[in-house]
XYZ file of C-alpha atoms in Angstrom:
267
model
C 269.845 -23.626 -211.370
C 267.926 -25.413 -214.110
C 264.579 -26.924 -213.057
C 264.307 -30.677 -212.712
C 262.630 -32.623 -215.495
C 259.027 -33.608 -214.888
C 258.963 -36.478 -217.416
C 261.487 -39.106 -218.458
C 261.084 -41.644 -221.232
C 262.311 -42.519 -224.707
C 262.450 -40.877 -228.104
C 261.992 -43.513 -230.787
C 262.335 -43.431 -234.569
C 262.061 -46.869 -236.157
C 264.883 -48.849 -234.540
C 266.663 -45.787 -233.156
C 265.828 -45.153 -229.494
C 267.367 -42.846 -226.918
C 266.440 -41.890 -223.332
C 265.214 -38.302 -222.976
C 264.103 -35.930 -220.252
C 261.369 -33.334 -220.703
C 260.989 -29.994 -218.915
C 258.266 -27.380 -219.466
C 259.679 -24.504 -221.504
C 257.498 -21.929 -219.731
C 256.867 -21.211 -216.075
C 254.586 -19.178 -213.861
C 256.841 -19.624 -210.848
C 257.642 -15.910 -210.683
C 253.988 -14.874 -210.808
C 252.704 -13.039 -207.731
C 250.306 -15.342 -205.918
C 247.985 -14.610 -203.029
C 246.504 -16.661 -200.207
C 242.945 -16.012 -199.063
C 242.889 -14.889 -195.439
C 240.309 -14.213 -192.773
C 240.529 -10.432 -192.552
C 239.761 -10.431 -188.806
C 242.088 -13.230 -187.626
C 244.775 -13.185 -190.317
C 244.435 -16.966 -190.647
C 244.404 -18.689 -194.030
C 241.071 -19.824 -195.430
C 240.858 -23.375 -196.754
C 238.494 -24.506 -199.520
C 236.273 -27.519 -199.071
C 233.804 -29.480 -201.178
C 230.238 -29.082 -199.917
C 227.113 -30.980 -200.962
C 225.092 -28.504 -203.033
C 221.772 -29.709 -201.550
C 222.467 -30.632 -197.926
C 225.355 -28.219 -197.386
C 227.311 -30.973 -195.614
C 231.118 -31.079 -196.142
C 232.359 -33.883 -198.433
C 235.540 -35.816 -197.702
C 238.137 -36.401 -200.405
C 237.261 -40.116 -200.610
C 233.590 -39.291 -201.198
C 234.206 -36.901 -204.094
C 233.626 -38.453 -207.528
C 233.671 -37.181 -211.100
C 230.357 -37.058 -212.896
C 229.280 -36.374 -216.469
C 225.830 -34.720 -216.778
C 223.305 -37.011 -218.426
C 220.345 -34.736 -217.764
C 219.428 -32.185 -215.115
C 220.484 -33.516 -211.675
C 221.404 -36.855 -213.241
C 225.054 -37.825 -213.734
C 227.150 -40.720 -214.940
C 229.782 -41.422 -212.265
C 233.345 -42.233 -213.303
C 235.915 -43.635 -210.879
C 239.585 -42.636 -210.891
C 240.527 -46.234 -211.728
C 238.420 -46.061 -214.894
C 240.073 -42.795 -215.960
C 243.566 -44.119 -215.221
C 242.829 -47.159 -217.389
C 242.492 -44.828 -220.383
C 246.228 -44.072 -220.248
C 247.502 -45.957 -223.275
C 250.934 -47.331 -224.112
C 252.231 -43.925 -225.189
C 252.984 -42.879 -221.634
C 256.773 -43.218 -221.778
C 257.723 -43.388 -225.453
C 257.627 -40.626 -228.054
C 257.389 -42.838 -231.117
C 257.725 -40.623 -234.206
C 255.863 -42.308 -237.033
C 255.083 -39.255 -239.186
C 257.092 -36.260 -240.409
C 255.626 -33.100 -241.890
C 257.117 -29.940 -243.440
C 257.817 -27.565 -240.554
C 255.878 -24.734 -242.208
C 252.772 -26.885 -242.685
C 251.756 -26.978 -238.996
C 249.910 -23.743 -238.240
C 250.883 -21.971 -234.991
C 247.255 -21.916 -233.859
C 247.512 -25.642 -233.031
C 250.484 -25.134 -230.686
C 249.577 -25.525 -227.018
C 252.416 -25.961 -224.488
C 256.161 -26.118 -225.281
C 258.598 -28.464 -223.509
C 262.360 -28.781 -223.803
C 263.569 -32.260 -224.729
C 267.176 -33.283 -224.008
C 269.166 -36.535 -223.823
C 268.954 -38.207 -220.423
C 271.961 -40.488 -220.827
C 275.360 -39.925 -222.507
C 274.867 -43.213 -224.363
C 271.867 -41.793 -226.212
C 273.382 -38.446 -227.253
C 274.470 -39.697 -230.678
C 271.042 -41.109 -231.548
C 269.401 -37.930 -230.254
C 271.717 -35.770 -232.372
C 271.063 -37.803 -235.513
C 267.279 -37.390 -235.175
C 267.635 -33.670 -234.418
C 270.004 -32.889 -237.282
C 268.027 -34.965 -239.778
C 264.928 -32.876 -239.038
C 266.975 -29.689 -239.433
C 268.351 -30.854 -242.776
C 264.943 -31.848 -244.130
C 263.111 -28.873 -242.523
C 260.550 -31.225 -241.014
C 258.915 -31.810 -237.635
C 258.004 -35.129 -236.058
C 254.444 -35.979 -235.081
C 253.524 -38.501 -232.413
C 251.089 -39.193 -229.581
C 251.861 -39.132 -225.880
C 249.920 -39.329 -222.616
C 250.442 -36.006 -220.840
C 248.368 -34.171 -218.249
C 246.123 -37.251 -217.893
C 245.136 -37.283 -221.584
C 246.605 -38.788 -224.718
C 247.605 -35.900 -226.916
C 249.075 -35.313 -230.346
C 252.555 -33.818 -229.988
C 254.998 -32.194 -232.373
C 258.782 -32.418 -232.012
C 260.954 -29.754 -233.646
C 264.730 -29.097 -233.522
C 265.927 -26.069 -231.568
C 269.585 -25.236 -231.016
C 271.275 -28.325 -229.533
C 268.012 -29.877 -228.379
C 264.401 -30.456 -229.325
C 261.159 -28.768 -228.392
C 258.054 -30.905 -227.909
C 254.771 -29.049 -228.370
C 251.518 -30.486 -227.140
C 248.953 -29.755 -229.847
C 245.433 -28.548 -229.228
C 242.560 -30.947 -229.838
C 240.457 -30.474 -232.965
C 237.437 -29.204 -231.018
C 239.557 -26.510 -229.324
C 240.335 -24.554 -232.489
C 237.522 -22.555 -234.028
C 237.127 -22.422 -237.794
C 238.587 -19.086 -238.961
C 236.026 -18.956 -241.780
C 233.306 -18.273 -239.196
C 235.068 -15.049 -238.223
C 237.558 -13.898 -240.852
C 235.414 -14.507 -243.928
C 233.058 -11.766 -242.701
C 235.734 -9.140 -243.381
C 235.133 -7.188 -246.565
C 237.378 -7.803 -249.558
C 237.595 -4.190 -250.766
C 241.091 -2.889 -251.513
C 242.528 -0.376 -249.023
C 243.211 3.235 -249.919
C 246.532 3.328 -251.815
C 247.785 6.490 -250.059
C 246.878 5.117 -246.635
C 248.689 1.883 -247.487
C 251.821 3.826 -248.425
C 251.724 5.850 -245.205
C 251.193 2.742 -243.068
C 254.154 1.073 -244.787
C 256.330 4.103 -243.957
C 255.149 3.998 -240.349
C 256.024 0.316 -240.132
C 259.520 0.999 -241.459
C 260.011 3.764 -238.876
C 259.037 1.424 -236.025
C 260.796 -1.706 -237.248
C 263.313 -3.238 -234.820
C 264.695 -6.629 -233.858
C 262.629 -8.832 -231.573
C 263.708 -8.576 -227.931
C 262.167 -10.749 -225.149
C 262.747 -7.784 -222.810
C 259.589 -6.335 -224.377
C 257.551 -8.957 -222.521
C 257.540 -7.398 -219.077
C 254.436 -7.351 -216.880
C 253.763 -3.799 -215.594
C 250.930 -4.981 -213.326
C 253.223 -7.515 -211.662
C 255.838 -4.812 -211.109
C 253.227 -2.529 -209.513
C 252.027 -5.375 -207.282
C 255.577 -6.000 -206.071
C 255.956 -2.285 -205.321
C 252.752 -2.317 -203.281
C 253.842 -5.448 -201.407
C 257.249 -3.906 -200.708
C 255.551 -0.797 -199.355
C 253.254 -2.903 -197.174
C 256.254 -4.737 -195.751
C 257.693 -1.405 -194.680
C 254.281 -0.415 -193.281
C 253.897 2.393 -195.717
C 250.675 3.221 -197.481
C 250.944 2.585 -201.233
C 250.788 5.612 -203.472
C 247.431 6.140 -205.081
C 247.322 5.528 -208.768
C 246.379 8.574 -210.802
C 243.031 8.172 -212.566
C 243.401 7.361 -216.217
C 242.594 10.206 -218.550
C 239.433 9.826 -220.537
C 239.848 8.449 -224.050
C 239.418 11.124 -226.742
C 235.946 11.011 -228.187
C 236.624 12.906 -231.432
C 236.959 10.949 -234.658
C 240.268 11.684 -236.422
C 240.764 11.356 -240.164
C 242.973 8.302 -240.758
C 245.172 10.097 -243.292
C 245.826 12.995 -240.895
C 246.563 10.573 -238.078
C 249.012 8.622 -240.199
C 250.834 11.760 -241.344
C 251.131 12.982 -237.757
C 252.398 9.571 -236.645
C 255.107 9.526 -239.291
C 256.140 13.119 -238.500
C 256.404 12.192 -234.806
C 258.511 9.136 -235.617
C 260.848 11.240 -237.799
C 261.298 13.923 -235.114
C 262.059 11.222 -232.551
C 264.632 9.638 -234.878
C 266.383 13.010 -235.400
C 266.617 13.622 -231.643
C 268.187 10.167 -231.197
């Protein structure tokens, strides 16, 4: 069963408006989660705010957000003041700017959300906006209050619907020049480049989401299953030590290609 939408509002382009529903495109619902227990009683442990100086517990109504002004000196902000920052873009995705789809670098993408019509009356308007972006190979840019902050968002067509990406803030993306410009500009060895290209061709295959399994999660579930049956989990074999010898890159590449070819013949 499809998850329920967590946001409902309107998609707007000039005078064209249609009701839409938004659902996060990713989930951590299947992730193994643990509760913290008292080992001796088996009871759950609850967390609680405690005054760092007096050690006295603090009730929920007494907890406030503070911005450090200097050491042990804070500017207090009330929830009402933070809520007042929510601007008019809370329920309307008003697309005012379009950009070539290839011009928005992936590094700015934050969280994806599926966007679909929320009323049969608005399907036609929704479809027109979607197909126009497909035809022009553009994405729509807007601003929207999400997760208690006003964020820049990008809307792109996908299949029959749209995907809305929240975009990272400018101070969240580091300048690549500070890291990538330090890499030397010397040309690689021509023979090594040829061998690497052959190795890439040997390993080339179509993308398959089945590749994205979590082996640690699977092992955790096995351990939990064993615990349920009151069986001791099997001990994991110690990992073998990494080889310490330095291998010539050309020899390693040749061996890799030979291995790939032998594997292909056996298949």
